[in-house]
Short mmCIF file of C-alpha atoms in Angstrom, two decimals:
data_model
loop_
_atom_site.label_atom_id
_atom_site.label_comp_id
_atom_site.label_asym_id
_atom_site.label_seq_id
_atom_site.Cartn_x
_atom_site.Cartn_y
_atom_site.Cartn_z
CA UNK A 184 -4.02 4.04 44.33
CA UNK A 185 -1.33 6.75 44.07
CA UNK A 186 -1.78 9.97 42.08
CA UNK A 187 0.95 9.05 39.52
CA UNK A 188 -0.70 5.68 38.91
CA UNK A 189 -4.11 7.33 38.42
CA UNK A 190 -2.52 9.86 36.06
CA UNK A 191 -0.88 7.15 33.94
CA UNK A 192 -4.10 5.11 33.88
CA UNK A 193 -6.12 8.21 32.84
CA UNK A 194 -3.63 9.05 30.06
CA UNK A 195 -3.67 5.50 28.64
CA UNK A 196 -7.46 5.33 28.87
CA UNK A 197 -7.91 8.69 27.10
CA UNK A 198 -5.49 7.64 24.34
CA UNK A 199 -7.28 4.34 23.77
CA UNK A 200 -10.75 5.95 23.72
CA UNK A 201 -9.69 8.70 21.29
CA UNK A 202 -7.78 6.22 19.13
CA UNK A 203 -10.00 3.17 19.14
CA UNK A 204 -8.58 -0.20 18.25
CA UNK A 205 -10.38 -2.64 15.96
CA UNK A 206 -13.57 -3.90 17.62
CA UNK A 207 -12.91 -6.23 20.53
CA UNK A 208 -14.28 -9.62 19.70
CA UNK A 209 -15.44 -11.05 22.95
CA UNK A 210 -13.61 -14.21 23.63
CA UNK A 211 -15.47 -13.62 26.84
CA UNK A 212 -13.71 -15.78 29.25
CA UNK A 213 -12.25 -18.23 26.78
CA UNK A 214 -10.08 -19.53 29.57
CA UNK A 215 -13.27 -20.54 31.39
CA UNK A 216 -14.40 -22.40 28.31
CA UNK A 217 -11.28 -24.54 28.43
CA UNK A 218 -12.02 -25.31 32.07
CA UNK A 219 -15.66 -26.16 31.52
CA UNK A 220 -15.93 -28.41 28.49
CA UNK A 221 -19.04 -30.53 28.74
CA UNK A 222 -19.14 -34.17 27.66
CA UNK A 223 -21.28 -34.95 24.64
CA UNK A 224 -24.89 -35.68 25.44
CA UNK A 225 -26.50 -38.18 23.09
CA UNK A 226 -29.78 -38.41 25.00
CA UNK A 227 -31.20 -35.14 23.67
CA UNK A 228 -30.59 -31.39 23.40
CA UNK A 229 -28.41 -29.92 26.14
CA UNK A 230 -30.17 -27.12 28.08
CA UNK A 231 -28.46 -23.80 27.38
CA UNK A 232 -28.36 -20.31 28.84
CA UNK A 233 -26.39 -17.15 28.18
CA UNK A 234 -23.03 -16.19 29.62
CA UNK A 235 -22.67 -12.60 28.50
CA UNK A 236 -23.21 -12.81 24.74
CA UNK A 237 -22.26 -16.48 24.57
CA UNK A 238 -24.72 -19.36 24.59
CA UNK A 239 -23.40 -22.03 26.94
CA UNK A 240 -24.65 -25.25 28.58
CA UNK A 241 -26.72 -24.34 31.63
CA UNK A 242 -24.66 -26.74 33.71
CA UNK A 243 -21.47 -24.74 33.07
CA UNK A 244 -22.66 -21.21 33.81
CA UNK A 245 -22.28 -21.45 37.57
CA UNK A 246 -18.60 -22.37 37.33
CA UNK A 247 -17.95 -19.68 34.71
CA UNK A 248 -19.54 -16.97 36.84
CA UNK A 249 -17.62 -18.29 39.87
CA UNK A 250 -14.36 -17.87 37.96
CA UNK A 251 -15.26 -14.28 37.08
CA UNK A 252 -15.99 -13.27 40.65
CA UNK A 253 -13.02 -15.14 42.04
CA UNK A 254 -10.93 -13.06 39.65
CA UNK A 255 -12.43 -9.70 40.66
CA UNK A 256 -13.19 -10.27 44.37
CA UNK A 257 -10.37 -8.21 45.87
CA UNK A 258 -10.76 -5.28 43.46
CA UNK A 259 -14.53 -5.44 42.98
CA UNK A 260 -15.54 -2.20 44.72
CA UNK A 261 -12.55 -0.27 43.35
CA UNK A 262 -13.54 -1.30 39.85
CA UNK A 263 -17.17 -0.39 40.56
CA UNK A 264 -16.00 3.07 41.60
CA UNK A 265 -14.07 3.49 38.36
CA UNK A 266 -16.84 2.04 36.19
CA UNK A 267 -19.65 4.12 37.71
CA UNK A 268 -17.60 7.16 38.78
CA UNK A 269 -18.64 6.39 42.34
CA UNK A 270 -22.40 6.48 41.71
CA UNK A 271 -22.87 2.81 42.71
CA UNK A 272 -22.35 3.93 46.31
CA UNK A 273 -25.16 6.49 46.00
CA UNK A 274 -27.45 3.88 44.44
CA UNK A 275 -26.75 1.44 47.28
CA UNK A 276 -27.35 4.13 49.92
CA UNK A 277 -30.67 5.01 48.30
CA UNK A 278 -31.65 1.35 47.95
CA UNK A 279 -31.18 0.72 51.66
CA UNK A 280 -33.08 3.88 52.63
CA UNK A 281 -35.94 2.90 50.32
CA UNK A 282 -36.43 -0.51 51.97
CA UNK A 283 -35.93 0.86 55.51
CA UNK A 284 -34.62 -2.34 57.13
CA UNK A 285 -35.17 -3.00 60.81
CA UNK A 286 -37.92 -2.59 63.38
CA UNK A 287 -38.38 0.80 65.04
CA UNK A 288 -37.08 1.01 68.65
CA UNK A 289 -36.34 -2.69 68.91
CA UNK A 290 -33.75 -3.15 71.64
CA UNK A 291 -31.68 -6.29 71.92
CA UNK A 292 -33.49 -8.82 74.09
CA UNK A 293 -36.72 -6.78 74.08
CA UNK A 294 -37.98 -7.37 70.56
CA UNK A 295 -37.89 -9.87 67.75
CA UNK A 296 -36.35 -7.67 65.09
CA UNK A 297 -36.13 -8.77 61.47
CA UNK A 298 -34.36 -11.67 59.82
CA UNK A 299 -32.80 -10.27 56.64
CA UNK A 300 -31.27 -12.31 53.84
CA UNK A 301 -28.82 -10.50 51.55
CA UNK A 302 -28.24 -12.62 48.45
CA UNK A 303 -25.09 -12.32 46.30
CA UNK A 304 -23.85 -10.01 49.04
CA UNK A 305 -20.43 -11.53 49.62
CA UNK A 306 -18.45 -8.32 50.03
CA UNK A 307 -20.90 -7.06 52.67
CA UNK A 308 -21.50 -3.78 50.90
CA UNK A 309 -25.29 -3.89 51.31
CA UNK A 310 -25.29 -5.81 54.60
CA UNK A 311 -23.10 -3.25 56.37
CA UNK A 312 -25.36 -0.44 55.16
CA UNK A 313 -28.47 -2.27 56.36
CA UNK A 314 -26.92 -3.01 59.74
CA UNK A 315 -26.08 0.67 60.20
CA UNK A 316 -29.56 1.72 59.08
CA UNK A 317 -31.20 -0.69 61.53
CA UNK A 318 -29.07 0.56 64.41
CA UNK A 319 -28.83 4.30 63.73
CA UNK A 320 -32.08 5.13 61.97
CA UNK A 321 -34.52 2.64 63.51
CA UNK A 322 -32.76 2.18 66.87
CA UNK A 323 -32.99 -1.54 66.18
CA UNK A 324 -30.36 -3.64 67.96
CA UNK A 325 -32.05 -7.00 67.41
CA UNK A 326 -32.42 -7.53 63.65
CA UNK A 327 -29.96 -9.95 62.10
CA UNK A 328 -28.59 -10.28 58.57
CA UNK A 329 -27.56 -13.42 56.73
CA UNK A 330 -25.04 -12.60 53.99
CA UNK A 331 -25.26 -15.27 51.31
CA UNK A 332 -23.05 -15.77 48.27
CA UNK A 333 -22.19 -18.71 46.05
CA UNK A 334 -18.55 -17.63 45.84
CA UNK A 335 -16.27 -18.30 48.85
CA UNK A 336 -13.75 -15.67 47.70
CA UNK A 337 -16.40 -12.95 47.78
CA UNK A 338 -17.49 -14.12 51.25
CA UNK A 339 -13.87 -14.09 52.44
CA UNK A 340 -13.57 -10.50 51.24
CA UNK A 341 -16.74 -9.58 53.12
CA UNK A 342 -15.54 -11.22 56.33
CA UNK A 343 -12.24 -9.33 56.06
CA UNK A 344 -14.10 -6.05 55.70
CA UNK A 345 -16.38 -6.94 58.60
CA UNK A 346 -13.35 -7.45 60.83
CA UNK A 347 -11.73 -4.22 59.70
CA UNK A 348 -14.98 -2.27 60.14
CA UNK A 349 -15.79 -3.75 63.55
CA UNK A 350 -19.01 -5.36 62.30
CA UNK A 351 -17.99 -8.91 63.20
CA UNK A 352 -18.33 -8.17 66.92
CA UNK A 353 -22.02 -7.31 66.68
CA UNK A 354 -23.21 -10.92 66.58
CA UNK A 355 -25.83 -9.81 64.08
CA UNK A 356 -24.08 -10.90 60.89
CA UNK A 357 -23.76 -14.46 59.63
CA UNK A 358 -22.27 -15.78 56.41
CA UNK A 359 -23.69 -18.48 54.17
CA UNK A 360 -22.15 -20.05 51.08
CA UNK A 361 -25.19 -21.02 49.03
CA UNK A 362 -26.75 -21.04 45.58
CA UNK A 363 -29.69 -18.60 45.43
CA UNK A 364 -31.53 -21.07 43.20
CA UNK A 365 -31.48 -23.72 45.95
CA UNK A 366 -31.55 -22.25 49.47
CA UNK A 367 -32.21 -25.64 51.07
CA UNK A 368 -30.69 -24.61 54.41
CA UNK A 369 -33.24 -21.80 54.84
CA UNK A 370 -36.72 -22.73 56.03
CA UNK A 371 -39.98 -21.78 54.37
CA UNK A 372 -41.57 -18.54 55.59
CA UNK A 373 -38.56 -17.56 57.73
CA UNK A 374 -37.23 -14.33 56.18
CA UNK A 375 -38.66 -10.81 56.63
CA UNK A 376 -36.61 -9.06 53.96
CA UNK A 377 -34.77 -10.52 50.95
CA UNK A 378 -32.30 -8.23 49.18
CA UNK A 379 -30.12 -8.71 46.13
CA UNK A 380 -27.99 -5.93 44.64
CA UNK A 381 -26.14 -6.21 41.32
CA UNK A 382 -26.13 -9.99 41.50
CA UNK A 383 -29.27 -11.57 40.12
CA UNK A 384 -28.34 -10.97 36.49
CA UNK A 385 -25.54 -13.52 36.94
CA UNK A 386 -27.86 -16.34 38.04
CA UNK A 387 -28.36 -19.30 35.74
CA UNK A 388 -32.13 -19.38 36.33
CA UNK A 389 -33.56 -16.08 37.51
CA UNK A 390 -37.07 -17.57 37.62
CA UNK A 391 -35.90 -20.33 39.97
CA UNK A 392 -34.16 -17.78 42.21
CA UNK A 393 -37.38 -15.75 42.38
CA UNK A 394 -39.35 -18.84 43.39
CA UNK A 395 -36.82 -19.56 46.13
CA UNK A 396 -37.10 -15.96 47.34
CA UNK A 397 -40.88 -16.36 47.49
CA UNK A 398 -40.56 -19.64 49.41
CA UNK A 399 -38.24 -18.37 52.15
CA UNK A 400 -40.03 -15.06 52.72
CA UNK A 401 -42.71 -14.80 55.37
CA UNK A 402 -46.20 -13.70 54.27
CA UNK A 403 -45.91 -9.92 54.03
CA UNK A 404 -42.16 -10.20 53.50
CA UNK A 405 -40.44 -7.99 50.94
CA UNK A 406 -38.29 -8.90 47.94
CA UNK A 407 -36.04 -5.97 46.96
CA UNK A 408 -33.68 -5.95 44.00
CA UNK A 409 -31.17 -3.33 42.83
CA UNK A 410 -29.85 -4.09 39.36
CA UNK A 411 -28.61 -2.50 36.16
CA UNK A 412 -31.44 -2.01 33.69
CA UNK A 413 -32.39 -0.26 30.43
CA UNK A 414 -31.72 3.43 29.86
CA UNK A 415 -34.93 5.24 28.90
CA UNK A 416 -33.42 8.00 26.74
CA UNK A 417 -32.02 7.08 23.32
CA UNK A 418 -29.25 9.70 23.25
CA UNK A 419 -28.19 8.88 26.80
CA UNK A 420 -28.38 5.17 25.96
CA UNK A 421 -25.97 5.60 23.04
CA UNK A 422 -23.45 7.45 25.21
CA UNK A 423 -23.84 4.93 28.03
CA UNK A 424 -23.30 1.92 25.76
CA UNK A 425 -20.23 3.50 24.20
CA UNK A 426 -18.81 4.04 27.65
CA UNK A 427 -19.77 0.54 28.82
CA UNK A 428 -18.37 -1.44 25.91
CA UNK A 429 -15.50 0.92 25.05
CA UNK A 430 -14.19 1.94 28.44
CA UNK A 431 -15.14 -0.56 31.12
CA UNK A 432 -13.28 -3.60 29.71
CA UNK A 433 -10.30 -1.34 29.05
CA UNK A 434 -10.36 -0.09 32.64
CA UNK A 435 -10.44 -3.71 33.78
CA UNK A 436 -7.38 -4.41 31.66
CA UNK A 437 -5.42 -1.37 32.83
CA UNK A 438 -6.33 -1.39 36.51
CA UNK A 439 -6.99 -5.03 37.33
CA UNK A 440 -5.20 -6.79 34.47
CA UNK A 441 -8.44 -8.60 33.64
CA UNK A 442 -10.31 -7.46 30.57
CA UNK A 443 -12.30 -10.64 30.03
CA UNK A 444 -14.10 -10.59 33.38
CA UNK A 445 -15.25 -7.02 32.93
CA UNK A 446 -16.24 -7.70 29.33
CA UNK A 447 -18.53 -10.38 30.74
CA UNK A 448 -19.96 -7.99 33.35
CA UNK A 449 -20.85 -5.46 30.62
CA UNK A 450 -22.43 -8.15 28.48
CA UNK A 451 -24.43 -9.52 31.43
CA UNK A 452 -25.91 -6.05 31.96
CA UNK A 453 -26.94 -5.88 28.31
CA UNK A 454 -28.61 -9.30 28.49
CA UNK A 455 -30.60 -8.63 31.68
CA UNK A 456 -34.38 -8.19 31.17
CA UNK A 457 -35.75 -4.66 30.89
CA UNK A 458 -37.91 -3.08 33.56
CA UNK A 459 -41.27 -4.28 32.27
CA UNK A 460 -40.11 -7.84 31.61
CA UNK A 461 -38.40 -8.15 34.99
CA UNK A 462 -41.49 -6.80 36.74
CA UNK A 463 -43.52 -9.49 34.98
CA UNK A 464 -41.14 -12.21 36.15
CA UNK A 465 -41.46 -10.99 39.75
CA UNK A 466 -45.25 -11.13 39.46
CA UNK A 467 -45.12 -14.61 37.90
CA UNK A 468 -43.21 -15.83 40.95
CA UNK A 469 -46.24 -14.86 43.06
CA UNK A 470 -45.28 -11.42 44.38
CA UNK A 471 -47.60 -8.45 44.62
CA UNK A 472 -46.29 -5.07 43.48
CA UNK A 473 -46.21 -2.20 45.98
CA UNK A 474 -48.83 0.48 45.29
CA UNK A 475 -51.64 -1.82 44.18
CA UNK A 476 -52.87 -1.87 40.60
CA UNK A 477 -51.40 1.55 39.88
CA UNK A 478 -47.98 0.59 41.21
CA UNK A 479 -45.36 0.44 38.49
CA UNK A 480 -43.26 -1.99 40.48
CA UNK A 481 -39.92 -0.31 39.91
CA UNK A 482 -38.01 2.94 40.27
CA UNK A 483 -35.42 4.06 37.74
CA UNK A 484 -32.14 5.53 38.94
CA UNK A 485 -30.14 7.86 36.68
CA UNK A 486 -32.50 7.45 33.75
CA UNK A 487 -32.69 3.67 34.04
CA UNK A 488 -28.98 2.80 34.27
CA UNK A 489 -29.96 1.09 37.50
CA UNK A 490 -33.36 0.21 38.86
CA UNK A 491 -35.00 -0.78 42.16
CA UNK A 492 -37.67 -3.49 41.94
CA UNK A 493 -39.82 -4.64 44.85
CA UNK A 494 -42.38 -7.34 45.49
CA UNK A 495 -44.41 -8.36 48.51
CA UNK A 496 -45.40 -11.93 49.41
CA UNK A 497 -49.19 -12.04 49.90
CA UNK A 498 -50.53 -12.51 53.41
CA UNK A 499 -53.08 -15.12 52.38
#
């Protein structure tokens, strides 16, 4: 983006923040509503879930989320930079270091390496980092990564980046269009490491996705999740929420011409379970928490804006 464009965007954003408009009433993705009307069900109550702050039929959430990410696929990382002032890159770097993917000194053809599944990883942001960590840090040239996403546009963006970054020639990346709540093409007990970064809050059934993660992981395999969470300081929380709900949708409107999608993303962050509740859901799926009984099960980043959760599938 050119300097004049950034300057104009900054000026408009500052003006709008200092001179707030009447509260934005989330018509969060009203265009998706028109596309996803459900027929009347006279056999009983229709199962519902949340889509941002809306309550919607569970059967329609997948298509609504797909529309959001189709809309933002090409500008997703640019918008993440603007929304987080670049800190999402630091969080992702730390996340990958903390899980330490790969097998030490595993040369191609001389060791098994790991099979890694990166869920909701369409753009390749986490997969490319893990591939580099395996190769450079652990001298592992055998581990392979499956990049899975439900959205073909996000996968197409990831494949484009893989070609441009030279990653597609490694033979260690594969791409899978799949729903994380039904990974029927992946065998039981076949994955060493399951990662999901800034994606699981968009799932229709998080509990079902956790059960699928447990099923596909090998005994001793690790579930690792990086996601937005709850800020643990009240003053900081107030400032953060003002920024999130006041600035982020406006940035989406000014930079990407899409306020509604980013309004949904902000709302989805607000609706995601807090640290303690999410830890409990991971345990309910059957995972053990690292660190034994004293292990908290998560690590806050930047006061809880983001959080790393981990679980281990029992050996028995």
